[in-house]
CSV table of N, CA and C in Angstrom, one decimal:
chain,number,residue,atom,x,y,z
A,72,MET,N,-3.1,-11.7,-2.5
A,72,MET,CA,-2.1,-13.3,-2.4
A,72,MET,C,-2.5,-14.5,-2.8
A,73,GLU,N,-2.1,-15.1,-3.3
A,73,GLU,CA,-2.5,-16.6,-3.5
A,73,GLU,C,-1.7,-17.5,-2.9
A,74,ILE,N,-2.1,-18.3,-2.0
A,74,ILE,CA,-1.3,-19.6,-1.4
A,74,ILE,C,-1.4,-20.9,-2.5
A,75,ARG,N,-0.5,-21.2,-2.5
A,75,ARG,CA,-0.4,-22.4,-3.3
A,75,ARG,C,0.6,-23.6,-2.9
A,76,LYS,N,0.4,-24.8,-3.2
A,76,LYS,CA,1.3,-25.7,-2.6
A,76,LYS,C,2.5,-25.7,-3.4
A,77,THR,N,3.8,-26.1,-3.2
A,77,THR,CA,4.7,-25.9,-3.7
A,77,THR,C,5.2,-27.4,-4.4
A,78,ALA,N,5.5,-27.1,-5.4
A,78,ALA,CA,6.0,-28.7,-6.5
A,78,ALA,C,7.0,-29.0,-6.0
A,79,ASP,N,7.7,-28.4,-5.2
A,79,ASP,CA,9.6,-28.6,-5.1
A,79,ASP,C,9.6,-29.5,-3.9
A,80,PRO,N,9.7,-30.9,-4.1
A,80,PRO,CA,9.6,-32.0,-3.3
A,80,PRO,C,10.9,-32.0,-2.0
A,81,THR,N,11.9,-30.8,-2.2
A,81,THR,CA,12.6,-30.4,-0.9
A,81,THR,C,12.3,-29.8,0.2
A,82,SER,N,11.1,-29.3,-0.3
A,82,SER,CA,10.5,-28.3,1.0
A,82,SER,C,9.5,-28.8,1.7
A,83,GLY,N,9.5,-30.5,1.7
A,83,GLY,CA,8.5,-31.2,2.4
A,83,GLY,C,7.0,-30.7,2.4
A,84,GLY,N,6.8,-30.4,0.8
A,84,GLY,CA,5.3,-29.8,0.7
A,84,GLY,C,4.6,-28.7,1.6
A,85,LEU,N,5.8,-27.5,1.9
A,85,LEU,CA,5.1,-27.1,3.0
A,85,LEU,C,4.2,-25.7,1.8
A,86,ILE,N,3.2,-25.0,2.7
A,86,ILE,CA,2.3,-24.1,1.5
A,86,ILE,C,3.1,-22.7,1.9
A,87,MET,N,3.5,-22.2,0.6
A,87,MET,CA,3.9,-21.0,0.4
A,87,MET,C,3.1,-19.9,0.0
A,88,GLN,N,3.2,-18.8,0.3
A,88,GLN,CA,3.0,-17.5,-0.2
A,88,GLN,C,3.3,-16.8,-1.6
A,89,ARG,N,2.8,-16.5,-2.7
A,89,ARG,CA,3.3,-16.0,-3.9
A,89,ARG,C,2.4,-14.6,-4.3
A,90,ASN,N,2.9,-13.8,-4.0
A,90,ASN,CA,2.4,-12.2,-4.2
A,90,ASN,C,2.2,-12.4,-5.9
A,91,LYS,N,0.8,-11.8,-5.8
A,91,LYS,CA,0.1,-11.9,-7.3
A,91,LYS,C,0.4,-10.2,-7.5
A,92,VAL,N,0.9,-9.2,-7.2
A,92,VAL,CA,0.8,-7.5,-7.6
A,92,VAL,C,1.8,-7.3,-8.3
A,93,HIS,N,0.7,-6.9,-9.6
A,93,HIS,CA,1.5,-7.0,-11.0
A,93,HIS,C,1.6,-5.0,-11.0
A,94,HIS,N,1.1,-4.3,-9.9
A,94,HIS,CA,1.1,-3.1,-10.6
A,94,HIS,C,0.9,-2.0,-9.0
A,95,VAL,N,1.5,-1.3,-8.8
A,95,VAL,CA,1.5,-0.1,-7.5
A,95,VAL,C,1.4,1.7,-8.0
A,96,HIS,N,0.3,2.0,-7.5
A,96,HIS,CA,0.6,3.3,-7.6
A,96,HIS,C,1.0,4.7,-6.0
A,97,THR,N,2.3,5.4,-6.9
A,97,THR,CA,2.7,6.4,-6.3
A,97,THR,C,2.0,7.1,-5.4
A,98,VAL,N,2.5,7.6,-4.3
A,98,VAL,CA,1.6,8.2,-3.1
A,98,VAL,C,1.3,9.6,-3.9
A,99,ASP,N,2.0,10.2,-4.7
A,99,ASP,CA,1.7,11.3,-5.6
A,99,ASP,C,0.3,11.0,-6.4
A,100,ARG,N,0.4,10.0,-7.3
A,100,ARG,CA,-0.6,9.6,-7.8
A,100,ARG,C,-1.8,9.6,-6.9
A,101,VAL,N,-2.1,8.7,-5.8
A,101,VAL,CA,-3.0,8.2,-4.8
A,101,VAL,C,-3.7,9.9,-4.4
A,102,ALA,N,-2.6,10.5,-4.2
A,102,ALA,CA,-3.2,12.0,-3.7
A,102,ALA,C,-3.7,12.6,-4.5
A,103,ARG,N,-3.3,12.6,-5.7
A,103,ARG,CA,-4.3,13.3,-6.9
A,103,ARG,C,-5.3,12.8,-7.1
A,104,ASP,N,-5.6,11.4,-7.5
A,104,ASP,CA,-6.5,11.0,-7.4
A,104,ASP,C,-7.8,10.9,-6.6
A,105,LEU,N,-7.4,11.2,-5.2
A,105,LEU,CA,-8.0,11.8,-3.7
A,105,LEU,C,-8.2,12.6,-3.6
A,106,GLY,N,-7.9,13.7,-4.2
A,106,GLY,CA,-7.7,14.8,-3.8
A,106,GLY,C,-7.1,15.4,-2.5
A,107,VAL,N,-6.2,14.5,-1.9
A,107,VAL,CA,-6.0,14.9,-1.1
A,107,VAL,C,-4.2,15.4,-0.9
A,108,SER,N,-3.7,16.0,0.3
A,108,SER,CA,-2.2,15.8,0.1
A,108,SER,C,-1.3,14.9,0.0
A,109,GLU,N,-0.4,14.6,-0.7
A,109,GLU,CA,0.4,13.8,-0.1
A,109,GLU,C,1.3,13.2,1.4
A,110,GLU,N,1.3,14.4,1.9
A,110,GLU,CA,1.9,14.7,3.5
A,110,GLU,C,0.8,14.1,4.2
A,111,LEU,N,-0.5,14.2,3.8
A,111,LEU,CA,-1.1,13.6,4.6
A,111,LEU,C,-1.5,12.1,4.7
A,112,ILE,N,-1.6,11.6,3.1
A,112,ILE,CA,-1.6,10.0,2.8
A,112,ILE,C,0.0,9.2,3.6
A,113,GLN,N,1.0,10.5,3.8
A,113,GLN,CA,2.0,9.8,4.5
A,113,GLN,C,2.0,9.5,6.0
A,114,GLU,N,1.2,10.5,6.5
A,114,GLU,CA,0.6,10.6,7.9
A,114,GLU,C,0.2,9.7,8.3
A,115,LEU,N,-1.2,9.5,7.4
A,115,LEU,CA,-2.0,8.3,7.6
A,115,LEU,C,-1.8,7.1,7.7
A,116,THR,N,-0.8,6.8,6.8
A,116,THR,CA,0.0,5.3,6.5
A,116,THR,C,1.4,4.8,7.5
A,117,LEU,N,1.2,6.2,8.0
A,117,LEU,CA,2.8,5.9,9.0
A,117,LEU,C,3.0,4.1,9.4
A,118,GLY,N,1.8,3.7,10.0
A,118,GLY,CA,2.2,2.4,10.7
A,118,GLY,C,1.6,1.2,10.0
A,119,LEU,N,1.1,1.5,8.3
A,119,LEU,CA,0.8,0.6,7.5
A,119,LEU,C,2.0,-0.9,6.9
A,120,GLU,N,1.5,-2.0,6.9
A,120,GLU,CA,2.7,-3.0,6.7
A,120,GLU,C,2.4,-3.0,5.1
A,121,PRO,N,3.5,-4.2,4.7
A,121,PRO,CA,3.3,-4.6,3.1
A,121,PRO,C,1.7,-5.1,3.3
A,122,GLU,N,1.6,-5.7,4.1
A,122,GLU,CA,0.9,-6.6,4.3
A,122,GLU,C,-0.9,-5.8,3.8
A,123,ASP,N,-0.7,-4.6,4.6
A,123,ASP,CA,-2.0,-3.6,4.5
A,123,ASP,C,-2.0,-2.9,2.5
A,124,GLY,N,-0.9,-3.2,1.8
A,124,GLY,CA,-1.3,-2.7,0.3
A,124,GLY,C,0.1,-1.6,0.4
A,125,VAL,N,1.6,-1.7,1.4
A,125,VAL,CA,2.2,-0.4,0.9
A,125,VAL,C,3.7,-0.9,1.0
A,126,ILE,N,4.1,-0.3,0.2
A,126,ILE,CA,5.3,-0.7,0.0
A,126,ILE,C,6.2,0.5,-0.5
A,127,TRP,N,7.8,0.2,-0.6
A,127,TRP,CA,8.6,1.3,-1.0
A,127,TRP,C,9.0,0.9,-2.2
A,128,VAL,N,9.6,2.1,-3.0
A,128,VAL,CA,10.1,1.6,-4.5
A,128,VAL,C,11.0,2.5,-4.4
A,129,TYR,N,12.3,1.9,-4.9
A,129,TYR,CA,13.6,2.2,-4.7
A,129,TYR,C,14.3,2.5,-6.3
A,130,GLY,N,14.4,3.2,-6.9
A,130,GLY,CA,15.2,3.5,-8.3
A,130,GLY,C,16.9,3.7,-7.6
A,131,ALA,N,17.8,3.6,-8.5
A,131,ALA,CA,19.1,3.4,-9.2
A,131,ALA,C,19.9,4.3,-8.3
A,132,ASN,N,19.5,5.8,-8.7
A,132,ASN,CA,20.3,6.6,-7.8
A,132,ASN,C,18.9,7.4,-6.2
A,133,ASP,N,18.2,6.4,-5.5
A,133,ASP,CA,17.3,6.8,-4.6
A,133,ASP,C,17.3,6.1,-3.8
A,134,ASP,N,18.1,6.9,-2.7
A,134,ASP,CA,17.9,6.1,-1.2
A,134,ASP,C,16.9,5.7,-0.5
A,135,ASP,N,16.0,7.3,-0.8
A,135,ASP,CA,15.0,7.3,0.3
A,135,ASP,C,13.7,6.8,-0.6
A,136,GLY,N,13.6,6.0,-1.5
A,136,GLY,CA,12.8,5.2,-1.9
A,136,GLY,C,11.6,6.1,-2.1
A,137,ILE,N,10.3,6.0,-2.9
A,137,ILE,CA,9.0,6.5,-3.0
A,137,ILE,C,8.1,5.6,-2.1
A,138,LEU,N,7.0,5.9,-1.6
A,138,LEU,CA,5.8,5.5,-1.2
A,138,LEU,C,5.1,5.1,-2.0
A,139,ALA,N,4.6,4.3,-2.1
A,139,ALA,CA,3.3,3.1,-3.4
A,139,ALA,C,2.5,2.2,-3.0
A,140,PHE,N,1.2,2.2,-3.7
A,140,PHE,CA,0.4,1.1,-2.8
A,140,PHE,C,-0.3,0.2,-3.8
A,141,THR,N,-0.8,-0.5,-3.3
A,141,THR,CA,-1.5,-1.8,-4.3
A,141,THR,C,-2.9,-1.4,-4.5
A,142,ASP,N,-3.8,-2.0,-4.9
A,142,ASP,CA,-5.2,-1.7,-4.7
A,142,ASP,C,-5.6,-1.7,-3.8
A,143,GLU,N,-5.3,-3.0,-2.7
A,143,GLU,CA,-5.7,-3.0,-1.3
A,143,GLU,C,-5.1,-1.9,-0.9
A,144,GLY,N,-3.8,-1.5,-0.8
A,144,GLY,CA,-3.5,-0.1,-0.3
A,144,GLY,C,-4.2,1.1,-0.1
A,145,ILE,N,-4.5,1.3,-1.5
A,145,ILE,CA,-5.6,2.4,-1.9
A,145,ILE,C,-6.9,2.3,-1.2
A,146,GLU,N,-7.3,1.1,-1.2
A,146,GLU,CA,-8.4,0.9,-0.7
A,146,GLU,C,-8.3,1.2,1.4
A,147,GLU,N,-7.4,0.6,1.8
A,147,GLU,CA,-7.3,1.0,3.6
A,147,GLU,C,-7.0,2.7,3.1
A,148,VAL,N,-5.9,3.3,2.2
A,148,VAL,CA,-6.0,4.9,2.6
A,148,VAL,C,-7.2,5.5,2.2
A,149,GLU,N,-8.0,4.9,2.2
A,149,GLU,CA,-9.5,5.5,1.6
A,149,GLU,C,-10.1,5.5,2.5
A,150,LEU,N,-10.2,4.1,3.4
A,150,LEU,CA,-10.8,3.9,4.9
A,150,LEU,C,-10.5,4.8,5.8
A,151,LEU,N,-9.1,5.0,5.9
A,151,LEU,CA,-8.1,5.7,6.7
A,151,LEU,C,-8.5,7.3,6.4
A,152,LEU,N,-8.6,7.9,5.4
A,152,LEU,CA,-9.0,9.1,4.6
A,152,LEU,C,-10.9,9.4,5.7
A,153,GLU,N,-11.7,8.4,5.2
A,153,GLU,CA,-12.5,8.3,5.9
A,153,GLU,C,-12.6,8.6,7.3
A,154,GLU,N,-12.1,8.1,8.4
A,154,GLU,CA,-12.1,7.9,9.6
A,154,GLU,C,-11.4,9.3,9.7
A,155,TYR,N,-10.7,9.6,9.1
A,155,TYR,CA,-9.4,11.3,9.3
A,155,TYR,C,-10.9,12.4,9.3
A,156,HIS,N,-11.9,12.2,8.4
A,156,HIS,CA,-12.6,13.6,7.7
A,156,HIS,C,-13.7,13.1,9.4
A,157,ARG,N,-14.2,11.9,9.6
A,157,ARG,CA,-15.3,11.7,10.5
A,157,ARG,C,-14.7,12.4,11.6
A,158,VAL,N,-13.4,12.1,11.9
A,158,VAL,CA,-12.8,12.8,13.3
A,158,VAL,C,-12.4,14.4,13.2
A,159,SER,N,-12.0,14.2,12.1
A,159,SER,CA,-11.4,16.1,12.3
A,159,SER,C,-12.4,16.7,11.0
A,160,PRO,N,-13.3,16.8,11.0
A,160,PRO,CA,-14.7,17.6,9.9
A,160,PRO,C,-13.4,18.7,9.5
A,161,SER,N,-13.5,19.3,10.1
A,161,SER,CA,-12.5,20.8,9.7
A,161,SER,C,-11.3,20.8,8.9
A,162,LYS,N,-10.8,19.0,8.9
A,162,LYS,CA,-10.1,19.4,8.2
A,162,LYS,C,-9.9,19.0,7.0
A,163,ALA,N,-10.0,19.8,6.0
A,163,ALA,CA,-10.2,18.9,4.8
A,163,ALA,C,-9.1,18.6,3.9
């Protein structure tokens, strides 16, 4: 994320965050690429927030949404998987 000073004089010169995410990967894509189940990724990322690179994507006829990750979110998933395998080596 990039922080920029706004040029809007009505804002009083406050610093605002501007999101520079231009793509995300769905949970099924991340699971496939990492060789694990979607369920495991969903379980491991349950407490993550948008700041961690996790977002929900909703379609026109989709009330449940699809879990998706920014590049930073995928890095977070990889770290969580490393910890999971370290703590639970018998679970692959």
